[in-house]
Coordinates of C-alpha atoms in Angstrom, one line a residue:
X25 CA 138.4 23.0 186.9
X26 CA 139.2 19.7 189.2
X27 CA 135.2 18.8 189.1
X28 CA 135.5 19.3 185.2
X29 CA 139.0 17.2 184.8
X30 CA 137.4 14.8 187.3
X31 CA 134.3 14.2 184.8
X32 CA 136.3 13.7 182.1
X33 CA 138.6 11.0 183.1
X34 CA 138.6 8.3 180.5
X35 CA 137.7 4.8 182.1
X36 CA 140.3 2.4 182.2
X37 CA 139.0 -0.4 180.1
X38 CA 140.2 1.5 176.8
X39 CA 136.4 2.0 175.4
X40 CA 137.5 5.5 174.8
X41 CA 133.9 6.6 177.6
X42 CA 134.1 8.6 180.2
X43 CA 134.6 6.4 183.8
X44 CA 131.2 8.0 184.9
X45 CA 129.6 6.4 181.9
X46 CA 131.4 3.0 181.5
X47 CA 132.4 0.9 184.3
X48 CA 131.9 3.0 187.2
X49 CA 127.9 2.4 187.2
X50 CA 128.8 -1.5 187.4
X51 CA 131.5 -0.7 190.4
X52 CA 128.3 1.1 192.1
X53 CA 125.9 -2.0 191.6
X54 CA 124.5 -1.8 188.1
X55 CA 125.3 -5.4 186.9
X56 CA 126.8 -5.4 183.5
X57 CA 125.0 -6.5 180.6
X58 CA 127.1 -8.5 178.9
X59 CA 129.8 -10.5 180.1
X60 CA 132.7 -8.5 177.7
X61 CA 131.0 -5.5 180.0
X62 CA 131.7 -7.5 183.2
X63 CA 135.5 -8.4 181.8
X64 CA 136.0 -4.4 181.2
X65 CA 134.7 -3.4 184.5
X66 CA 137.1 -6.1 186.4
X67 CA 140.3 -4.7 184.3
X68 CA 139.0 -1.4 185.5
X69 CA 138.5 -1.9 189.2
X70 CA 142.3 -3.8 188.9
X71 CA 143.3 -0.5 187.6
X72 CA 141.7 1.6 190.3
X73 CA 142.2 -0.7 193.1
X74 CA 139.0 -1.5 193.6
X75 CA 139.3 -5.2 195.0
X76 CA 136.3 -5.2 196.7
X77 CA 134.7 -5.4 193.6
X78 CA 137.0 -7.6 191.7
X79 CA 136.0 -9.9 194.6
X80 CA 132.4 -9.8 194.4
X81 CA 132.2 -10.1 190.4
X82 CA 133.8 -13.2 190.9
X83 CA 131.9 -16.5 190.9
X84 CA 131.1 -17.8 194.8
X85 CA 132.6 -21.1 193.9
X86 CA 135.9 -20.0 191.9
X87 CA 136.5 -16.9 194.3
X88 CA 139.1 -16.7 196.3
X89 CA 139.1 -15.4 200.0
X90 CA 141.3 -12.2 199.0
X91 CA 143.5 -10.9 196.8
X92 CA 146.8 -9.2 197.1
X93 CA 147.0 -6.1 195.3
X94 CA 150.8 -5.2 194.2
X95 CA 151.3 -2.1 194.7
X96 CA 154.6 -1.8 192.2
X97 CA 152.2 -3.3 189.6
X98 CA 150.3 -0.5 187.4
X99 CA 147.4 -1.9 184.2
X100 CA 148.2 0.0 181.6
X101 CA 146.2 -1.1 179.2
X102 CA 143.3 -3.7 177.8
X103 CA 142.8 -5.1 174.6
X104 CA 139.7 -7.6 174.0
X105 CA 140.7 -9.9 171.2
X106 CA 137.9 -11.8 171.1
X107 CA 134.4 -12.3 172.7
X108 CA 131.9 -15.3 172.2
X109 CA 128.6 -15.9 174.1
X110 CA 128.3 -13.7 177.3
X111 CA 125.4 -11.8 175.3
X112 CA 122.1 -10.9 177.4
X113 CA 120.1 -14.1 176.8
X114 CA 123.2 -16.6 176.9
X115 CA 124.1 -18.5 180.0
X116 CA 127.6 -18.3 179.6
X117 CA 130.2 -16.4 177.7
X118 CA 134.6 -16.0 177.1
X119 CA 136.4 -13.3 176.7
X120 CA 139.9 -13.3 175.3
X121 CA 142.2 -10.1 176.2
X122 CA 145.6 -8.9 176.7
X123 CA 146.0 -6.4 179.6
X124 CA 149.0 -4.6 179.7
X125 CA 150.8 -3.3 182.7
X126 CA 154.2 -1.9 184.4
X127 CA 156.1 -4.1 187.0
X128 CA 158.3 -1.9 189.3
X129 CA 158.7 0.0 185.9
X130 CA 158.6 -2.5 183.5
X131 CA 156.0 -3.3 180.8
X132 CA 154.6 -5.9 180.1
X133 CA 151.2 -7.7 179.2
X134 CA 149.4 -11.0 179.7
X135 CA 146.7 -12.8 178.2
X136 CA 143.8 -14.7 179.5
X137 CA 140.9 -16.5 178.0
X138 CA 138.4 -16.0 180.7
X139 CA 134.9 -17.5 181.6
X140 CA 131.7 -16.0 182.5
X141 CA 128.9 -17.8 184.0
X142 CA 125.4 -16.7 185.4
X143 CA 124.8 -16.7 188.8
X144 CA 121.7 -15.4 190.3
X145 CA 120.8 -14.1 187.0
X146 CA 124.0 -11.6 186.5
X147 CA 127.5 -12.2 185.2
X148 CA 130.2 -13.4 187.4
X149 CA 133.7 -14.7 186.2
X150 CA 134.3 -18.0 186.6
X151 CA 138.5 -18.1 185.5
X152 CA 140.7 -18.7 183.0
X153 CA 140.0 -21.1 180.6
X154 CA 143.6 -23.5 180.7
X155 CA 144.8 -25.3 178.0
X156 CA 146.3 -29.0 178.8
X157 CA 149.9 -27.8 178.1
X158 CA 150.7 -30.4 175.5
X159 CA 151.9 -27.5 172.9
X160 CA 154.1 -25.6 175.4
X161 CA 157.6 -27.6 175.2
X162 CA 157.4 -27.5 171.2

């Protein structure tokens, strides 16, 4: 029954597939194909705890030494709002999503536009795209 339960699990990203069959081929080396794939398989290794990966899908030159995991801080949830470029013969590609999580038992969510570059011939995440700011005091 735990092997079956196990198999079953539903991955994290919220594409409604098994872990076995989404993300968990890309936290085992299979680069993903897209770069919405790549964004998916990041919110998932977040969710699991997986920084090892979340490090090395990161672009060399954006990527930072470590990360700090939070261990009061649960994803609970991902949403892709929108996804331009980042197919299999573009160079470059943004995703926009809203992941949603609990803080020491409190929900909440936050959204990113993020960008994905090629490097080496596979996606990596380059960071959030920022915006200049000027709208934010109106």
């Amino acid at each position: 029954m735990g092997l079956m339960a196990q198999k079953t699990k539903l991955c994290p990203c919220g594409r409604g597939l098994p872990y076995e069959e989404c993300c968990e081929p890309a936290h085992h080396g299979q680069p993903p194909a897209t770069a919405e794939a790549l964004m998916r398989s990041r919110y998932s290794a977040f969710a699991l705890d997986d920084d090892a990966y979340v490090l090395s899908s990161w672009h060399p030159k954006t990527r930072p030494e470590r990360i700090e995991p939070d261990s009061k801080l649960r994803w609970t949830g991902l949403d892709i709002i929108e996804s331009t470029g980042g197919g299999m013969f573009d160079d470059e590609g943004v995703v926009e999503f809203r992941a949603h999580y609990k803080d020491h038992g409190k929900n909440g969510d936050m959204v990113e536009r993020s960008r994905f570059v090629r490097n080496d011939g596979q996606w990596a995440y380059w960071g959030p795209i920022l915006t200049d700011g000027s709208l934010a005091n109106i």
